[in-house]
PDB file of C-alpha atoms and ligand atoms in Angstrom:
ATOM      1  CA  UNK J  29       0.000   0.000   0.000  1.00  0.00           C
ATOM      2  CA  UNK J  30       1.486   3.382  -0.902  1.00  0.00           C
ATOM      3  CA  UNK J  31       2.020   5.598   1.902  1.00  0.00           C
ATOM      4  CA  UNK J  32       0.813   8.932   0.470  1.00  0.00           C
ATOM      5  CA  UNK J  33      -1.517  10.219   3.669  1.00  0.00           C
ATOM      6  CA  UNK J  34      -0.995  13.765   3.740  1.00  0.00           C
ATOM      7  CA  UNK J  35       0.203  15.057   7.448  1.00  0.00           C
ATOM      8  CA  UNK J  36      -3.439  15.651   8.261  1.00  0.00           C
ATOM      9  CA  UNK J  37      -4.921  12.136   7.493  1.00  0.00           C
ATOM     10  CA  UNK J  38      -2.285  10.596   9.441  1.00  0.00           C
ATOM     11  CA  UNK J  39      -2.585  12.135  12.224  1.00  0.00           C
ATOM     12  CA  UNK J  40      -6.209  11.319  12.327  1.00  0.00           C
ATOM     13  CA  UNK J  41      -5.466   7.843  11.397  1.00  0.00           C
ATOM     14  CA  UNK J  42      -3.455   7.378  14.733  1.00  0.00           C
ATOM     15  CA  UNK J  43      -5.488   9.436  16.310  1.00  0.00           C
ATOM     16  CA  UNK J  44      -8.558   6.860  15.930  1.00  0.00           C
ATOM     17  CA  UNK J  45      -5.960   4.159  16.562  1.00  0.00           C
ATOM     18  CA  UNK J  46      -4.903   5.464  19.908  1.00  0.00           C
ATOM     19  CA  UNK J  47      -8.551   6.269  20.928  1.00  0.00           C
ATOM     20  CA  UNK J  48      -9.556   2.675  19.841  1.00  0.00           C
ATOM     21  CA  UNK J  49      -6.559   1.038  21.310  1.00  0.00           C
ATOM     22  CA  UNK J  50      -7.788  -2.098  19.587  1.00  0.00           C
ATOM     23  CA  UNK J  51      -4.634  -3.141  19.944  1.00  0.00           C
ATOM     24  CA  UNK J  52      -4.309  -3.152  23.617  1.00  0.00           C
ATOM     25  CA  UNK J  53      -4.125  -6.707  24.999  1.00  0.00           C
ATOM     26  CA  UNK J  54      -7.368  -7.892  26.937  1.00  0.00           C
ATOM     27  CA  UNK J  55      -5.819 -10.057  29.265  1.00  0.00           C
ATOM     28  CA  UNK J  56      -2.375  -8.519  31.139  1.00  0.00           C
ATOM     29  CA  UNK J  57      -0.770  -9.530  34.149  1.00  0.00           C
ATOM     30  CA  UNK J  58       1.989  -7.739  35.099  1.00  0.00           C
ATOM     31  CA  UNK J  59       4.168 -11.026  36.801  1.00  0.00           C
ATOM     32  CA  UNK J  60       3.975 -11.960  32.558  1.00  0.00           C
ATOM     33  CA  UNK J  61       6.535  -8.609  31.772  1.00  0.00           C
ATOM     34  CA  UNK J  62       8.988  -9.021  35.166  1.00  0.00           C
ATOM     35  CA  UNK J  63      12.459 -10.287  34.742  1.00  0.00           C
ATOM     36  CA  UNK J  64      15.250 -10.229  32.366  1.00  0.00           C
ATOM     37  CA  UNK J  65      14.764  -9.199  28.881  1.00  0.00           C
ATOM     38  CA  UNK J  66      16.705  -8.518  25.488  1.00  0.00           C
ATOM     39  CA  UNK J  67      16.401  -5.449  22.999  1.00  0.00           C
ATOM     40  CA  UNK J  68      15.844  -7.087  19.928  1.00  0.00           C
ATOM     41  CA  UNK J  69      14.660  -4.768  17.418  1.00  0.00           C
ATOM     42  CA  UNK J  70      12.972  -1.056  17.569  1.00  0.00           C
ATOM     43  CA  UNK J  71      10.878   1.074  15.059  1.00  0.00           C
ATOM     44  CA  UNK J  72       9.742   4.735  15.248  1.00  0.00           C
ATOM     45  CA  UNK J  73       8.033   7.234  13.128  1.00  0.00           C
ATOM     46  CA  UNK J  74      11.216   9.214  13.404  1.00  0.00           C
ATOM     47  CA  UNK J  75      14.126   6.941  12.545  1.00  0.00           C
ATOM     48  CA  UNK J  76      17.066   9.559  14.126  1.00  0.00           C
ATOM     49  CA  UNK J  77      15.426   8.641  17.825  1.00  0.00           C
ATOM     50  CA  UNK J  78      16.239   4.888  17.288  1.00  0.00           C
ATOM     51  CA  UNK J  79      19.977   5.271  15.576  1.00  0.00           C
ATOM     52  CA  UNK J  80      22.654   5.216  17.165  1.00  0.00           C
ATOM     53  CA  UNK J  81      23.316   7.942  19.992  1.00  0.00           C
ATOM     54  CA  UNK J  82      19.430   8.408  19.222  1.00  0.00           C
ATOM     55  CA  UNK J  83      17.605   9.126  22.621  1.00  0.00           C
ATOM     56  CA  UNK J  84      15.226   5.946  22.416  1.00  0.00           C
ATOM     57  CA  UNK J  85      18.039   3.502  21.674  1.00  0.00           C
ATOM     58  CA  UNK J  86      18.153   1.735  24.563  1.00  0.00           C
ATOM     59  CA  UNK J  87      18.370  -1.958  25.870  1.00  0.00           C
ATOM     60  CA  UNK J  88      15.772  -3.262  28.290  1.00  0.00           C
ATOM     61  CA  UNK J  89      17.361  -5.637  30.555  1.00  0.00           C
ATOM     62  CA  UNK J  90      15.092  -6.066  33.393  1.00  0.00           C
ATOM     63  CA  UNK J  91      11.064  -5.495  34.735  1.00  0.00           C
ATOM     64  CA  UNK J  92      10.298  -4.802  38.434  1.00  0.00           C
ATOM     65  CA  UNK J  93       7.005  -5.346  39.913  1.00  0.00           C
ATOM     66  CA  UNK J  94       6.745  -2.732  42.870  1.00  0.00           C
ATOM     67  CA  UNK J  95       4.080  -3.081  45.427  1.00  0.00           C
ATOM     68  CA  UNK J  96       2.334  -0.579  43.901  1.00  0.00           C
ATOM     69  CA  UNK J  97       1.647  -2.006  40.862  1.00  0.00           C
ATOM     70  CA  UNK J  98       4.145   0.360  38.804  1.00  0.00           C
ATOM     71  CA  UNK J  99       6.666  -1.311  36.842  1.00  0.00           C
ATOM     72  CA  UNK J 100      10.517  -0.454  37.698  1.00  0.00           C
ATOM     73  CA  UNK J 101      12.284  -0.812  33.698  1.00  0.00           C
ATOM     74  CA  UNK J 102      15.743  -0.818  33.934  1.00  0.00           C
ATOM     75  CA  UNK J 103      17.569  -0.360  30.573  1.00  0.00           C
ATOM     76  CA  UNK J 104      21.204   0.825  29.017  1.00  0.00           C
ATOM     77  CA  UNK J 105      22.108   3.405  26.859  1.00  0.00           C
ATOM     78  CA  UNK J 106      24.859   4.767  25.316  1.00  0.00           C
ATOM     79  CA  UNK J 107      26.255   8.186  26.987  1.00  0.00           C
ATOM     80  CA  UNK J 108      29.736   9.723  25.699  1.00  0.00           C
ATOM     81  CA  UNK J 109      30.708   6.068  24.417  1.00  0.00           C
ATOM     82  CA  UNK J 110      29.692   4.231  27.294  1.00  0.00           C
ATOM     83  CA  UNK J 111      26.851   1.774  28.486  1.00  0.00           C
ATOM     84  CA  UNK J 112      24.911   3.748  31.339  1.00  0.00           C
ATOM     85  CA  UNK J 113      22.212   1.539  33.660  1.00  0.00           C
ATOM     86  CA  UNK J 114      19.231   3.573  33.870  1.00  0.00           C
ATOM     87  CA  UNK J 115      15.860   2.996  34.840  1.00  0.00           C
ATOM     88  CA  UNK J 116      12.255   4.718  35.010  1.00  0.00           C
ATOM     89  CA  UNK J 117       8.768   4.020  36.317  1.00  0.00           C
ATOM     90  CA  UNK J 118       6.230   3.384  34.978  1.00  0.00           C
ATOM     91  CA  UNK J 119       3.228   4.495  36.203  1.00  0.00           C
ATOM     92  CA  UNK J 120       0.002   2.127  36.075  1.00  0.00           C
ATOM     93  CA  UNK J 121      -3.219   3.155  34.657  1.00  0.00           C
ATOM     94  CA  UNK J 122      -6.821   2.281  35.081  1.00  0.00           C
ATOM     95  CA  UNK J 123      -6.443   0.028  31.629  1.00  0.00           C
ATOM     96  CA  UNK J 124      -4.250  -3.273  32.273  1.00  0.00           C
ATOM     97  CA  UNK J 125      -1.353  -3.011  30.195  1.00  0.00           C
ATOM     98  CA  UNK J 126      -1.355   0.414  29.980  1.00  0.00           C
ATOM     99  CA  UNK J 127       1.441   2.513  31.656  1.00  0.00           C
ATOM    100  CA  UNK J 128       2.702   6.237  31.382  1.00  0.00           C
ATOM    101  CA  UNK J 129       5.716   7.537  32.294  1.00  0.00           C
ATOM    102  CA  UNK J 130       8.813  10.443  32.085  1.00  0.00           C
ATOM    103  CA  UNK J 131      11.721  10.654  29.482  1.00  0.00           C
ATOM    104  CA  UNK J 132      12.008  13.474  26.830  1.00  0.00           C
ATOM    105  CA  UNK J 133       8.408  14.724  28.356  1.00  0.00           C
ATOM    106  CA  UNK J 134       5.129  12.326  29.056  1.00  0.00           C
ATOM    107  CA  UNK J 135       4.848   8.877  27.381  1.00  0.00           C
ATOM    108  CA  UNK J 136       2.630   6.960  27.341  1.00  0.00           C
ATOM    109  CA  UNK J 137       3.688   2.700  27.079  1.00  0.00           C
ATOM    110  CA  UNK J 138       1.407  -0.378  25.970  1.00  0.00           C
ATOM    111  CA  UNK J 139       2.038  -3.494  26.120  1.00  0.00           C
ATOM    112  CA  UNK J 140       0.647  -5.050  23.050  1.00  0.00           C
ATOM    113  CA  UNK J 141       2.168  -8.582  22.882  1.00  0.00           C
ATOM    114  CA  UNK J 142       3.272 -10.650  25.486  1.00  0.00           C
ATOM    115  CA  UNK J 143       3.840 -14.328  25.294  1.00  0.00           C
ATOM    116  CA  UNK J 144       6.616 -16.319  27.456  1.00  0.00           C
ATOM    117  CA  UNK J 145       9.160 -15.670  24.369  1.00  0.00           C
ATOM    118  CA  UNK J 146       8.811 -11.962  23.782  1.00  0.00           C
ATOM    119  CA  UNK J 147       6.920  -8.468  24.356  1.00  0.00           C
ATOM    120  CA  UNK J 148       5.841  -5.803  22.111  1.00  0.00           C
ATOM    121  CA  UNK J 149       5.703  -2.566  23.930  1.00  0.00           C
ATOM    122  CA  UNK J 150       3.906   1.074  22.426  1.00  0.00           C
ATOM    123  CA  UNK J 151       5.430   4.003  23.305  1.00  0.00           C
ATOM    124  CA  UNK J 152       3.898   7.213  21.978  1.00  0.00           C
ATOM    125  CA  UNK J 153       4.859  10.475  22.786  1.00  0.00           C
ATOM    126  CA  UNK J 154       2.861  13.843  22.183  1.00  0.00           C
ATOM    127  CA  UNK J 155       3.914  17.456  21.892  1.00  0.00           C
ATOM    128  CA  UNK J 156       3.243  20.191  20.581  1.00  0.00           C
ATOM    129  CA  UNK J 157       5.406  18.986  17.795  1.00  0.00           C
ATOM    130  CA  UNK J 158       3.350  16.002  16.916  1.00  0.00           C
ATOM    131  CA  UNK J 159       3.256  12.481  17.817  1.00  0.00           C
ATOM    132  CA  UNK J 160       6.169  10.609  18.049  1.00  0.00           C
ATOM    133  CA  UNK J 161       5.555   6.637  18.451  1.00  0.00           C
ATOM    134  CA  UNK J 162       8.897   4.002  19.272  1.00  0.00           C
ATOM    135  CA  UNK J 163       8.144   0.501  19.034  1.00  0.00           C
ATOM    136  CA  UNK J 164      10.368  -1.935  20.967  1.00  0.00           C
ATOM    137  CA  UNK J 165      10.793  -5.520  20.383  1.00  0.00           C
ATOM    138  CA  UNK J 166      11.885  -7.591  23.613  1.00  0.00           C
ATOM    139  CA  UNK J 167      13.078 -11.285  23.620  1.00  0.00           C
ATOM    140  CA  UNK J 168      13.858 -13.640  26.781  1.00  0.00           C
ATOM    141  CA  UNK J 169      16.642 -14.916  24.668  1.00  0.00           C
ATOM    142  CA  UNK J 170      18.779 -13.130  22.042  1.00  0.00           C
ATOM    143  CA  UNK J 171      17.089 -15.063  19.214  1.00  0.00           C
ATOM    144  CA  UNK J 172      14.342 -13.480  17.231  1.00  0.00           C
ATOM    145  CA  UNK J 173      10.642 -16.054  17.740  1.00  0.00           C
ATOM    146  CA  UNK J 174       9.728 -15.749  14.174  1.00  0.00           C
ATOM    147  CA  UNK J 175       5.663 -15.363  15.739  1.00  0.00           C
ATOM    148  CA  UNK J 176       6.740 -12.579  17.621  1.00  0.00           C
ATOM    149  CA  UNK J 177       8.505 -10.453  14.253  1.00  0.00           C
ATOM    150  CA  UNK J 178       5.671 -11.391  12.769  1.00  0.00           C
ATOM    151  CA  UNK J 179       3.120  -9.766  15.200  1.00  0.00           C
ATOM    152  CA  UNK J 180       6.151  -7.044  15.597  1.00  0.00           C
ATOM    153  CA  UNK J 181       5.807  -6.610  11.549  1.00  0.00           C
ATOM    154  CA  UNK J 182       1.961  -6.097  11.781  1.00  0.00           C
ATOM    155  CA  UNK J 183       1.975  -3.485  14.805  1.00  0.00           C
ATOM    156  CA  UNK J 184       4.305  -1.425  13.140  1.00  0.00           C
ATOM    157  CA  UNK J 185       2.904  -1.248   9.870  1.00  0.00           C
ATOM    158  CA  UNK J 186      -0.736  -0.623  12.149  1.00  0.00           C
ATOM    159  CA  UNK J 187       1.303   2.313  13.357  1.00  0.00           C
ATOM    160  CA  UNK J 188       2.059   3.608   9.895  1.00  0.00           C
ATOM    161  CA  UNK J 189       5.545   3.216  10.573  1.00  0.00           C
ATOM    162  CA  UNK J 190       7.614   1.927   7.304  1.00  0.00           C
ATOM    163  CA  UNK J 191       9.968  -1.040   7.472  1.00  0.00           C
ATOM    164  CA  UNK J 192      12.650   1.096   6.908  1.00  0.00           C
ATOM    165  CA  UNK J 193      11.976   2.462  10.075  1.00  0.00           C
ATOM    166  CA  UNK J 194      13.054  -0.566  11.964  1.00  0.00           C
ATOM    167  CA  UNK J 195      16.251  -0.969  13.386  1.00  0.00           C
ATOM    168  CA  UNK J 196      17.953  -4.615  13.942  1.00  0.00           C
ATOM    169  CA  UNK J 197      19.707  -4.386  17.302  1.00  0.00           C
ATOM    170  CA  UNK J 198      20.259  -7.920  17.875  1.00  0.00           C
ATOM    171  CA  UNK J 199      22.973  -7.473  15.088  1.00  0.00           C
ATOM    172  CA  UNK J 200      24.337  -4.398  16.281  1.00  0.00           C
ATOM    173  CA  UNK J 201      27.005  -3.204  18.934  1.00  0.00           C
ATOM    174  CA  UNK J 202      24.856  -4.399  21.991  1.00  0.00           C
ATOM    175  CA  UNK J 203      24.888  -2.478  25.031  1.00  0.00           C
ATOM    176  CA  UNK J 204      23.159  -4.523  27.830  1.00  0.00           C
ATOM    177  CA  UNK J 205      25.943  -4.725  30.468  1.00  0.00           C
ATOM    178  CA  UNK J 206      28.811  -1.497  31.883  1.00  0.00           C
TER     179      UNK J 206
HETATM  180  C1  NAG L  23      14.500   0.728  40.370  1.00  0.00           C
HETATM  181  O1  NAG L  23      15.598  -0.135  40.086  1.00  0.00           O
HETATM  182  C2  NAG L  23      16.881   0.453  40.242  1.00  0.00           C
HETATM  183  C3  NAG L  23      17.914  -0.583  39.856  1.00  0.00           C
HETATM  184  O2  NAG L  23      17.901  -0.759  38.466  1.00  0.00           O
HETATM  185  C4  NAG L  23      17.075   0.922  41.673  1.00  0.00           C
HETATM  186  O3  NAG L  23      18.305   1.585  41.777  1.00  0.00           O
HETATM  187  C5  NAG L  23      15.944   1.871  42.043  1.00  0.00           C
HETATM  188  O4  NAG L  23      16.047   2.228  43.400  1.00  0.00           O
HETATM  189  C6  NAG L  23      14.589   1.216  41.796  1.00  0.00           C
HETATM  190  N1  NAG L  23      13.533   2.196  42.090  1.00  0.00           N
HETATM  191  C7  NAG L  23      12.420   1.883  42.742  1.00  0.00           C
HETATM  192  C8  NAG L  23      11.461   2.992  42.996  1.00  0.00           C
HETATM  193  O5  NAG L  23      12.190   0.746  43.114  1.00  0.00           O
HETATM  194  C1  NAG L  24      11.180  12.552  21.267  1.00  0.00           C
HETATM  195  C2  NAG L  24      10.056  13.504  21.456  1.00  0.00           C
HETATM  196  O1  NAG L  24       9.277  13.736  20.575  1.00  0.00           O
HETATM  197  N1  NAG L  24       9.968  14.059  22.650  1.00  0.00           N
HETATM  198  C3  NAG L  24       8.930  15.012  23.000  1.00  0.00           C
HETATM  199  C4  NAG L  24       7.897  14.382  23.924  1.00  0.00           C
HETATM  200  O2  NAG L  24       6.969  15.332  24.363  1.00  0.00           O
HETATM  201  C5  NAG L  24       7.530  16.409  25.056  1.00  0.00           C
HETATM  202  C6  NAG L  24       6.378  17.270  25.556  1.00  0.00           C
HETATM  203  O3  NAG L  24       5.625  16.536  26.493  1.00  0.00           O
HETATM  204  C7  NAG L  24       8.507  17.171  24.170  1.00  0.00           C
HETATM  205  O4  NAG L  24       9.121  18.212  24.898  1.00  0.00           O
HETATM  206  C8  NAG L  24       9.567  16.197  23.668  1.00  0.00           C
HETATM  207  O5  NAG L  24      10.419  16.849  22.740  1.00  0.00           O
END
């Protein structure tokens, strides 16, 4: 399908996407998203924010259930060279699945697939500039689960994000550890 939307149209396209959220999983636990994870692969409407010293390239490693009900995320990221451990709440919401929380301004974070292999989280970020949406591919093991790129494939392209857009990290310089 040719991606010819004019700047209007898509907006409104996501728009009706985010307000359906017909993508947002019926049935989340949270104990399904705790533990280790890999950074396998990540997409975003604006490619520069998923390259390399891009703010949203980052490696999950771990999930953190706090009493709460928030979500501790603990991830690494490149700073002047070096791998930097960082983490960041995430904030529950009334919808299961659904989180928000801070970095570069609000985001909001969705878990849209989860299966005992891999997780496909939604992040979407809105300004004044627009809406900026990062979509993060996470494995329990460093190899791809071809159902999982598969489901990654279709959210992305729900999105309106172009393959282009996506970003192999699993054959990348990895930065998971100091
Ligand atoms: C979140 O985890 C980090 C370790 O990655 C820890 O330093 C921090 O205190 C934790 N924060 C909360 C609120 O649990
Ligand atoms: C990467 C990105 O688009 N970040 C923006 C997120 O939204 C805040 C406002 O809430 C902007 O200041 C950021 O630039």
């Amino acid at each position: 399908m040719p991606r010819r939307h004019s700047r209007g149209m898509k907006l409104l396209l996501l728009l009706s996407v985010g307000l359906g959220l017909t993508w947002a999983l019926q049935d989340f636990h949270p104990e399904q998203v705790t533990g280790p994870w890999h950074t396998l692969k990540l997409a975003s409407t604006d490619r520069s924010l998923i390259e390399e010293g891009g703010a949203y390239r980052c490696f999950m490693t771990d999930i953190v259930l706090l009493d709460n009900g928030n979500l501790n995320v603990t991830y690494f990221h490149r700073k002047d060279g070096k791998c930097v451990k960082e983490f960041y709440i995430a904030e529950k919401t009334d919808t299961p699945g659904q989180y928000t929380f801070e970095y570069q301004g609000r985001n909001s974070l969705t878990f849209v697939h989860v299966t005992e292999d891999f997780a496909i989280m939604d992040l979407e970020n809105q300004s004044e500039g627009g809406t900026t949406i990062v979509i993060e591919f996470h494995g329990r093991s460093l190899s791809t689960d071809e159902l999982g790129w598969e489901r990654y494939l279709v959210h992305t392209r729900r999105r309106g994000i172009a393959p282009e857009n996506i970003v192999d990290l699993s054959l990348s310089r990895r930065c998971d550890t100091h």
